[in-house]
PDB file of C-alpha atoms and ligand atoms in Angstrom:
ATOM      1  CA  UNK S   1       0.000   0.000   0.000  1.00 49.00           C
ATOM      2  CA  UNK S   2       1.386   3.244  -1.020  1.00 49.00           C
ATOM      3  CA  UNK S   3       2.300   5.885   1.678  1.00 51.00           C
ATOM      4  CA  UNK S   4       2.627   9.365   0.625  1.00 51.00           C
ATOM      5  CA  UNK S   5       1.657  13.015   2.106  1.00 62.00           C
ATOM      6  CA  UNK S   6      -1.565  13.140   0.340  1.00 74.00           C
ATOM      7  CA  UNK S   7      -3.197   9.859   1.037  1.00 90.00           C
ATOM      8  CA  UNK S   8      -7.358   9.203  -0.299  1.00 92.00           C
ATOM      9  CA  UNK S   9      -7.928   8.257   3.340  1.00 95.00           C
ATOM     10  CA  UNK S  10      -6.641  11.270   4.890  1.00 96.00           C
ATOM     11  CA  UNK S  11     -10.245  12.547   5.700  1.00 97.00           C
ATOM     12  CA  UNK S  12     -10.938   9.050   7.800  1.00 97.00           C
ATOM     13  CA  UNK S  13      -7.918   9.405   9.673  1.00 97.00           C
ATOM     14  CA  UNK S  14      -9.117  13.320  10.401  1.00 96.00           C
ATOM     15  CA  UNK S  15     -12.681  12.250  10.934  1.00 97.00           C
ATOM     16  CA  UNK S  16     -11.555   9.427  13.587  1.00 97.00           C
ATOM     17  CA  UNK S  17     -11.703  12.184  16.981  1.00 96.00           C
ATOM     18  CA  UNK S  18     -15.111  13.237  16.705  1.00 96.00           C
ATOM     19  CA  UNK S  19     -16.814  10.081  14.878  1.00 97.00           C
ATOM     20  CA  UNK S  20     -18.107   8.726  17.585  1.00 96.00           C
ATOM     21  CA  UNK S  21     -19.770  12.259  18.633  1.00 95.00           C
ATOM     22  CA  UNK S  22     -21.016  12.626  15.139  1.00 93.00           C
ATOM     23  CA  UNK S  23     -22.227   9.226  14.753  1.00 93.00           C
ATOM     24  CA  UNK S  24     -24.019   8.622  17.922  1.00 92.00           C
ATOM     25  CA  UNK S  25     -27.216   9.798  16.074  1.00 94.00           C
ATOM     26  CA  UNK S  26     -27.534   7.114  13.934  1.00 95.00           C
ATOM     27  CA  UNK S  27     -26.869   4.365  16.662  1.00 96.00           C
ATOM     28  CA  UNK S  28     -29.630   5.547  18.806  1.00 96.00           C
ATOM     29  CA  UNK S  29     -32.194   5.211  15.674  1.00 97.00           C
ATOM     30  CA  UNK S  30     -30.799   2.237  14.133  1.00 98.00           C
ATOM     31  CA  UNK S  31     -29.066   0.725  17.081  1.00 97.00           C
ATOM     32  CA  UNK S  32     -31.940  -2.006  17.532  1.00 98.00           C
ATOM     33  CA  UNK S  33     -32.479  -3.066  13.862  1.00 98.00           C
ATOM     34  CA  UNK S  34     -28.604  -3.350  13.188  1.00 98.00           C
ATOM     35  CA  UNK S  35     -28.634  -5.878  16.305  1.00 97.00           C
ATOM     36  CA  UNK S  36     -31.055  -7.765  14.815  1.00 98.00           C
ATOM     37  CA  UNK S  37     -29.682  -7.884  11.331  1.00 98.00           C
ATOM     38  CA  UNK S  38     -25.593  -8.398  11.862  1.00 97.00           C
ATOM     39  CA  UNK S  39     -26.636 -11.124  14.866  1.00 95.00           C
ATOM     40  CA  UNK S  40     -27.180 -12.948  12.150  1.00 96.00           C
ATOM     41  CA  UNK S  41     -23.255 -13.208  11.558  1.00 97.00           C
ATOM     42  CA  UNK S  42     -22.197 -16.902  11.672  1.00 96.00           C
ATOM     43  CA  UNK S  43     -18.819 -18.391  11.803  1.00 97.00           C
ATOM     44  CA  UNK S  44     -15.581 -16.318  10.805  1.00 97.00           C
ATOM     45  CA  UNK S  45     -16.374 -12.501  10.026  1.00 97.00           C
ATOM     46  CA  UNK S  46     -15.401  -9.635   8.440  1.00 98.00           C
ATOM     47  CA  UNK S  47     -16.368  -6.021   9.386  1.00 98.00           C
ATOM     48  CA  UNK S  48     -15.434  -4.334   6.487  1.00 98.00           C
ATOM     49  CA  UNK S  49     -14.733  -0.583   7.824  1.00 98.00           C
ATOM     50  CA  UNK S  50     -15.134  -1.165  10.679  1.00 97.00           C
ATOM     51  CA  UNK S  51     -14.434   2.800  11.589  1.00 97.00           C
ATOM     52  CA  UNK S  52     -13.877   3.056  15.757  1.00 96.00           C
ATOM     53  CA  UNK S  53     -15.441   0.181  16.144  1.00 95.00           C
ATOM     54  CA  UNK S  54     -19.322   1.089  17.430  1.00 95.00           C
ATOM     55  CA  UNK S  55     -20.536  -1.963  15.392  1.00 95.00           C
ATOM     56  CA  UNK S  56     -18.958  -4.377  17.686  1.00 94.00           C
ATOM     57  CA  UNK S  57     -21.590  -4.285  20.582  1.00 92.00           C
ATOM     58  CA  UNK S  58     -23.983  -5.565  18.008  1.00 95.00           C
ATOM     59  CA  UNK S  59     -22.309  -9.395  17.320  1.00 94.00           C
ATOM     60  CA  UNK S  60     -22.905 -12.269  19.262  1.00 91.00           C
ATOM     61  CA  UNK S  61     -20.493 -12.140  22.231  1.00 88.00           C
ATOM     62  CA  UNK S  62     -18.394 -15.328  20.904  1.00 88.00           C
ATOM     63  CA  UNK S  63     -18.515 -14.249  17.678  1.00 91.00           C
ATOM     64  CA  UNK S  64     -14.726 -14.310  15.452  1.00 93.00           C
ATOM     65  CA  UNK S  65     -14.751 -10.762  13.882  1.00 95.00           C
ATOM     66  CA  UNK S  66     -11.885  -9.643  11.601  1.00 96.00           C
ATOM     67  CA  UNK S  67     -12.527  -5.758  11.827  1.00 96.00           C
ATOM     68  CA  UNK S  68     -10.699  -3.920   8.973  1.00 97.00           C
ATOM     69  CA  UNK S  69     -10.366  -0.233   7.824  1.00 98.00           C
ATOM     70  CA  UNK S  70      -7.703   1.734   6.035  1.00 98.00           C
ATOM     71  CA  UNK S  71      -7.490   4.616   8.296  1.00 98.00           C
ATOM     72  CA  UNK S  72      -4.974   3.587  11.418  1.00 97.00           C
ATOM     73  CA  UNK S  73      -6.711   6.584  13.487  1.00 97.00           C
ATOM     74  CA  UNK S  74     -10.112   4.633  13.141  1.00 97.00           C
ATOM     75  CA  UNK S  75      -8.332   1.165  14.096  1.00 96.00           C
ATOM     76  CA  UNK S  76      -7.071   2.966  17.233  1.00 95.00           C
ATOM     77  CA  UNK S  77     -10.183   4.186  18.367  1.00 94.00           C
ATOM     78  CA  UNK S  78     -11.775   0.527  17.950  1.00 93.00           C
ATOM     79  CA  UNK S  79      -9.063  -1.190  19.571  1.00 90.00           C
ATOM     80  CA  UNK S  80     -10.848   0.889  23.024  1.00 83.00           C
ATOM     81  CA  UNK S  81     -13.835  -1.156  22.281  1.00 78.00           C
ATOM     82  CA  UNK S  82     -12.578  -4.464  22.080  1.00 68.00           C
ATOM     83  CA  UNK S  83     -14.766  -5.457  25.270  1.00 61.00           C
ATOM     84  CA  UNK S  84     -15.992  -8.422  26.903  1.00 61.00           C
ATOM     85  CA  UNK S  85     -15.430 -11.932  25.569  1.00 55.00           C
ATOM     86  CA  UNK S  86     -15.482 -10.412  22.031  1.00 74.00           C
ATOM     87  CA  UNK S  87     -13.104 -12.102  20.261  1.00 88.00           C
ATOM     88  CA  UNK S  88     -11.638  -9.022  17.077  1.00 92.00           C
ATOM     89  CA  UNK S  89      -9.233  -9.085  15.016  1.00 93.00           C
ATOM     90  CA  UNK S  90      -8.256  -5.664  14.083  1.00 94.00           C
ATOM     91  CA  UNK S  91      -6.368  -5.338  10.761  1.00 96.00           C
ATOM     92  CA  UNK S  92      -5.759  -2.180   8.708  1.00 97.00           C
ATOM     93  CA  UNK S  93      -6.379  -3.139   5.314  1.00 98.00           C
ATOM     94  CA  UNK S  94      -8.108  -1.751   1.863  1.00 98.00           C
ATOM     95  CA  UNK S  95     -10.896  -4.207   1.148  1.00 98.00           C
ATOM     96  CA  UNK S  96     -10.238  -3.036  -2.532  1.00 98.00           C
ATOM     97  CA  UNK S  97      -7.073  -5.219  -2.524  1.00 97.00           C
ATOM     98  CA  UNK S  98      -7.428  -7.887   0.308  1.00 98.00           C
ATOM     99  CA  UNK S  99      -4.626 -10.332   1.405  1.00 96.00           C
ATOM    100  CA  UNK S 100      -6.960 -13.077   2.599  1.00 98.00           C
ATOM    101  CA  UNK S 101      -7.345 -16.771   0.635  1.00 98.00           C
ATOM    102  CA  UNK S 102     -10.085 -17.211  -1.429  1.00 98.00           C
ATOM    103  CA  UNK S 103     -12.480 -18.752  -0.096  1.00 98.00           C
ATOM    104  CA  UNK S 104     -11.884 -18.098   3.611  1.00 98.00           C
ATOM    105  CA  UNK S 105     -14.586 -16.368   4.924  1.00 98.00           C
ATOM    106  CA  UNK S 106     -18.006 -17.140   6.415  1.00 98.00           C
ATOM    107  CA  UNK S 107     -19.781 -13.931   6.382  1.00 98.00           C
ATOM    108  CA  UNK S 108     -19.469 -10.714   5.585  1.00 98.00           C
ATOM    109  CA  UNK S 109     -20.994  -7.164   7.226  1.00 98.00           C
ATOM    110  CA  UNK S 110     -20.482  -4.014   6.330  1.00 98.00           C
ATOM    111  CA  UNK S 111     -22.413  -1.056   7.713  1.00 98.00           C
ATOM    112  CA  UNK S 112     -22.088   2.458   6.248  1.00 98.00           C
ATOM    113  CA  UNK S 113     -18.782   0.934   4.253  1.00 98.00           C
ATOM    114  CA  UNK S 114     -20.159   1.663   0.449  1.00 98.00           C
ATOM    115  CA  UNK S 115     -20.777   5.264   0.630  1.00 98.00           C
ATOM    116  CA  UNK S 116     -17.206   5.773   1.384  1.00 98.00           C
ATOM    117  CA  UNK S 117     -14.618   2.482  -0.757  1.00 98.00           C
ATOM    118  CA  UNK S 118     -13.725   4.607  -3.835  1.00 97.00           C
ATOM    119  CA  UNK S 119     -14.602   1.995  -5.903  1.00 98.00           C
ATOM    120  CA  UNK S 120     -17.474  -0.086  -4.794  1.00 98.00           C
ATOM    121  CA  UNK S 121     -17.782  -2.408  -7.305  1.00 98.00           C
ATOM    122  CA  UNK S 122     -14.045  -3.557  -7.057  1.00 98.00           C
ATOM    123  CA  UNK S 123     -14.319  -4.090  -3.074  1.00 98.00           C
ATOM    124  CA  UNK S 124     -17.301  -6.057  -3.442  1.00 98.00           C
ATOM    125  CA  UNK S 125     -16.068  -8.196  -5.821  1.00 98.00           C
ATOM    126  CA  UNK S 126     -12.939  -8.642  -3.307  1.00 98.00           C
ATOM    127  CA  UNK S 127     -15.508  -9.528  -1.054  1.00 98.00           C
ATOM    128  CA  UNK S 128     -16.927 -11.976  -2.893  1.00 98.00           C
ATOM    129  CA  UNK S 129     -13.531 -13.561  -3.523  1.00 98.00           C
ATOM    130  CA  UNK S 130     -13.071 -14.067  -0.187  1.00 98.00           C
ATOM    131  CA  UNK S 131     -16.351 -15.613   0.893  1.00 98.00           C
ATOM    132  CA  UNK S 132     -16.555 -18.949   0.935  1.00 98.00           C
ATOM    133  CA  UNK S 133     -19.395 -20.187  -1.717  1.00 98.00           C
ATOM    134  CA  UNK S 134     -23.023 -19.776   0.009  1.00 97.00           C
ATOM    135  CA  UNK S 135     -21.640 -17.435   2.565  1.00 98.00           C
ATOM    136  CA  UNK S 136     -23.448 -14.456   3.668  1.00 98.00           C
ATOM    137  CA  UNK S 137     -22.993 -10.828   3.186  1.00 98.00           C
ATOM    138  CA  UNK S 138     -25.316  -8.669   5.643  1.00 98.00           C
ATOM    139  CA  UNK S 139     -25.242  -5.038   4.706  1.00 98.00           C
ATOM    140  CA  UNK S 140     -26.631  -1.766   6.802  1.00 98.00           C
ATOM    141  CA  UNK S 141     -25.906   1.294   4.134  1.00 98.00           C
ATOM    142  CA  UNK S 142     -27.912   4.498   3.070  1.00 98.00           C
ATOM    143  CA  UNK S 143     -28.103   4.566  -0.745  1.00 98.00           C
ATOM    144  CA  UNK S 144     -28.959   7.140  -3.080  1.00 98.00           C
ATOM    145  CA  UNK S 145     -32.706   8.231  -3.242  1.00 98.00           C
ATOM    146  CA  UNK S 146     -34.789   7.504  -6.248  1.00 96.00           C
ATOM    147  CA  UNK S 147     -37.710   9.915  -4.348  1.00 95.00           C
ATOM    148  CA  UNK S 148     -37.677  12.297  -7.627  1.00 91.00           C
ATOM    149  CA  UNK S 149     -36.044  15.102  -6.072  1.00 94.00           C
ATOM    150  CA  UNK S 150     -34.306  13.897  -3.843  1.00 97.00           C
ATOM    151  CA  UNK S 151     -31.930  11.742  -5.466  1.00 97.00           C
ATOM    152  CA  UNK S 152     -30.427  14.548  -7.615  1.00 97.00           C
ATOM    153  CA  UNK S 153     -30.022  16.782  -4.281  1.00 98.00           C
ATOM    154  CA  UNK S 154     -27.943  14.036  -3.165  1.00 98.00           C
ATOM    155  CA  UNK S 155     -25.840  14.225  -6.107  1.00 98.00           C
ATOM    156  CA  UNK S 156     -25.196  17.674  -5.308  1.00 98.00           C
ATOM    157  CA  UNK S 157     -24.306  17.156  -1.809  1.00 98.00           C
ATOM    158  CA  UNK S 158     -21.928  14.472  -2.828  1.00 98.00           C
ATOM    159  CA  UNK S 159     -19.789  17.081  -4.243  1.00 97.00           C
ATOM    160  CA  UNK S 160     -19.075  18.728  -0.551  1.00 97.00           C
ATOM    161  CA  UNK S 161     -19.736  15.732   1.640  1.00 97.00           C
ATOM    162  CA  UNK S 162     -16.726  13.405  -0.100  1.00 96.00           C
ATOM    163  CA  UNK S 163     -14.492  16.252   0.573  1.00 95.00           C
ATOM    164  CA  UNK S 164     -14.827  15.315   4.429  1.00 93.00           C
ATOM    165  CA  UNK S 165     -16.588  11.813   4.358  1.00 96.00           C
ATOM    166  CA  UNK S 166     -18.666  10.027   2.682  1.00 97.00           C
ATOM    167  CA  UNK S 167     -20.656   9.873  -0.794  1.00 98.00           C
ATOM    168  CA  UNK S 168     -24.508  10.506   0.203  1.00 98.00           C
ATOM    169  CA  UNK S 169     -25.531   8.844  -3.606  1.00 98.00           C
ATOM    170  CA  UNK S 170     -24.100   5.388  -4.085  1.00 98.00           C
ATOM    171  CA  UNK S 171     -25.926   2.776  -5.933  1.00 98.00           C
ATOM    172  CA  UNK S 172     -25.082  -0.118  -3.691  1.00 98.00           C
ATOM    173  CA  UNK S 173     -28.078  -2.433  -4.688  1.00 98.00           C
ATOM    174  CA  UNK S 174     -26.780  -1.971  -8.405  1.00 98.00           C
ATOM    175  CA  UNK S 175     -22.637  -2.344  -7.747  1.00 98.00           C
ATOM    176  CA  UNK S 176     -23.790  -5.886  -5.225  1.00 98.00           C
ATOM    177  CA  UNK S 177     -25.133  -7.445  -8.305  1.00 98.00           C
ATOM    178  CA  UNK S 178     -22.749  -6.117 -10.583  1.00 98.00           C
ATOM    179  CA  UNK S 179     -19.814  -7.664  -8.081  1.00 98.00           C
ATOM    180  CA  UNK S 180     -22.045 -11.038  -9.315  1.00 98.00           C
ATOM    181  CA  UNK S 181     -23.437 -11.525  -5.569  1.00 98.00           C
ATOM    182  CA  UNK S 182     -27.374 -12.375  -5.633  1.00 98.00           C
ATOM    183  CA  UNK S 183     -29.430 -10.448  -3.556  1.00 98.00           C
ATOM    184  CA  UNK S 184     -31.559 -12.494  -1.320  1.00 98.00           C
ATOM    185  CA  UNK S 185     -33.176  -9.754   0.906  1.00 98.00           C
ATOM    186  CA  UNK S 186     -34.026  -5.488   0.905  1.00 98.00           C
ATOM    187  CA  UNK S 187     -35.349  -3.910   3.798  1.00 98.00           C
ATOM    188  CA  UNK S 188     -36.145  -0.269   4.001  1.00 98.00           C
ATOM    189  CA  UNK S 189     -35.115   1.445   7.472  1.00 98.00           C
ATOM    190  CA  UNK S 190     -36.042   5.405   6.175  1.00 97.00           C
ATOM    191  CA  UNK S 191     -37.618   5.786   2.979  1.00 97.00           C
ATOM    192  CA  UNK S 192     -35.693   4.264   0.565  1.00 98.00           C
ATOM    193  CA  UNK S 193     -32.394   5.935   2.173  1.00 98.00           C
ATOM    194  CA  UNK S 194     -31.234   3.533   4.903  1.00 98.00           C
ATOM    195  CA  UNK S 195     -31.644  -0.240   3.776  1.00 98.00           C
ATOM    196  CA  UNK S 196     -30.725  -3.303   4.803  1.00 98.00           C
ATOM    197  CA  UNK S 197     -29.141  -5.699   2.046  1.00 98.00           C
ATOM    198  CA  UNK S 198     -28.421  -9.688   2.513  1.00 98.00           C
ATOM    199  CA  UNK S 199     -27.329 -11.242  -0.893  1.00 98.00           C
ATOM    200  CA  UNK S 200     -24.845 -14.482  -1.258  1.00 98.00           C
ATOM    201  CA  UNK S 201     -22.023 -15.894  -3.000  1.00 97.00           C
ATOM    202  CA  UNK S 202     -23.945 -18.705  -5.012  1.00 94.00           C
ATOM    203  CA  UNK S 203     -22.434 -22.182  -4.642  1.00 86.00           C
TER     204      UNK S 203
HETATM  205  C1  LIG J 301     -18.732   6.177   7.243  1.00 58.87           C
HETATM  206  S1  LIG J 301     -17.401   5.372   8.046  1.00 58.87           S
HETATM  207  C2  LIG J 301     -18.251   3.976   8.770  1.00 58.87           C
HETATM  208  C3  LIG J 301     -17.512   3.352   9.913  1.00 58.87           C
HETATM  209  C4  LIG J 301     -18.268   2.234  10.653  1.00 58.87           C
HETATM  210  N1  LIG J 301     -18.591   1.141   9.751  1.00 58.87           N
HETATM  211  C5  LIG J 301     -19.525   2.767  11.315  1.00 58.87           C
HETATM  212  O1  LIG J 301     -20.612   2.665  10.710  1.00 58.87           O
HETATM  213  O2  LIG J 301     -19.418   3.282  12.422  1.00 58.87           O
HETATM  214  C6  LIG J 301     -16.538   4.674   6.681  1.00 58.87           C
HETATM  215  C7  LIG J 301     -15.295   3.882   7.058  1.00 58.87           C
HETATM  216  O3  LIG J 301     -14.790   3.256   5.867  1.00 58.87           O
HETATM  217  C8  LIG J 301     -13.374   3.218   5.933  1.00 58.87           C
HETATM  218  N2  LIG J 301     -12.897   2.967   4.564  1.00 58.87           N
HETATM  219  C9  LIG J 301     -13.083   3.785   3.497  1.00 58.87           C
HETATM  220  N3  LIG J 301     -12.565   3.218   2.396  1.00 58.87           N
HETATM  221  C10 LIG J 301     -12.048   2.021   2.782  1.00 58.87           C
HETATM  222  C11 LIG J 301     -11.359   0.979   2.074  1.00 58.87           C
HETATM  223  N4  LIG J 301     -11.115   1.061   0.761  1.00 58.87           N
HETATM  224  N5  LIG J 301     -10.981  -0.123   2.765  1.00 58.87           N
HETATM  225  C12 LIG J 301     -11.216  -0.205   4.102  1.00 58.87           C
HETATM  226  N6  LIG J 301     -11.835   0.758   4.823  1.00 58.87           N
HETATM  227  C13 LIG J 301     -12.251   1.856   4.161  1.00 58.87           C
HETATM  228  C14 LIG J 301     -13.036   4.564   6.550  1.00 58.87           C
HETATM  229  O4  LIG J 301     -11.741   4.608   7.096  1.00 58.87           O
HETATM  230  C15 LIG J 301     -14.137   4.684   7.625  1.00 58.87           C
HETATM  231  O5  LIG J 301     -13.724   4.123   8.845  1.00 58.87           O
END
């Protein structure tokens, strides 16, 4: 991985200190239905992005997580977390280019992780690489709106809000099947903003 002074994931390590304050919000509406969905997490499993780590209350306490991100500040701030009889893995890694076998993994989750890989469609299919055939992938993500205005107001945002963070108008439905998972489940959380996607790597 290439280290220089003007690294794409400069903003994550700058948006590690106050993530935590920023992203409380969501927690406490989503908190409950993210429990739910990424209990369903079975065997060996990767949280890709896992950010500072406020996902991990959500797994199964004997659960094996592998908790990657690219930003070192993020990894820091989850390494605080790593409570209980949890048993993560913290590795910094890009999931655009991943080091592990294929084949390897039992289940995926990512939450809030497609808005921000600069190219979606190339992490998911690294993801899929790595999943072992009929494994999982269990998504939490906000997507761009198709709500007629509202989707191109998102593309404007998009132009600020990846400056610091995120894109607000990602496709993710579209760039899962295009990484050749099949979607198995969609579940609206708000409008048709914050979903829930479950597809798998077909045997
Ligand atoms: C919006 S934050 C979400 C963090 C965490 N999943 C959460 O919901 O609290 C996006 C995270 O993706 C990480 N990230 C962005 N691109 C990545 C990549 N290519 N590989 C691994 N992590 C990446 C960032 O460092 C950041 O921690």
């Amino acid at each position: 991985m290439e280290e220089n002074h003007d690294k794409w994931w400069d903003k994550w390590d700058k948006a590690a200190a106050g993530f935590d304050f920023i992203n409380g919000g969501v927690e406490l509406r989503f908190g409950e239905e993210k429990a739910e969905w990424f209990s369903q997490a079975t065997g060996t499993t990767l949280l890709v992005a896992i950010g500072t780590g406020l996902d991990i209350p959500y797994f199964k306490d004997d659960q094996h997580i592998i908790g990657l991100d690219i930003s070192m500040k993020m990894l820091e701030k989850a390494r605080a977390k790593e409570v209980g009889h949890k048993r993560v893995d913290l590795v910094r890694a890009d999931v655009q280019e991943l080091g592990f076998a294929d084949n390897s993994i039992d289940t995926v989750v990512t939450s809030c992780t497609f808005c921000s890989v600069p190219d979606p469609v190339l992490g998911l299919k690294e993801l899929r690489r790595v999943l072992k055939p009929g494994g999982r992938l269990l998504m939490f993500e906000h997507v761009r709106s198709d709500i007629f205005w509202m989707g191109p107001m998102m593309d404007l945002l998009t132009k600020v809000s990846r400056r610091f963070g995120p894109d607000l108008n990602r496709r993710t439905k579209e760039n899962v099947l295009k990484a050749g998972f099949k979607l198995t489940r969609e579940v609206n959380l708000y409008l048709d903003m914050v979903k829930l996607f479950e597809a798998i790597k077909e045997i």
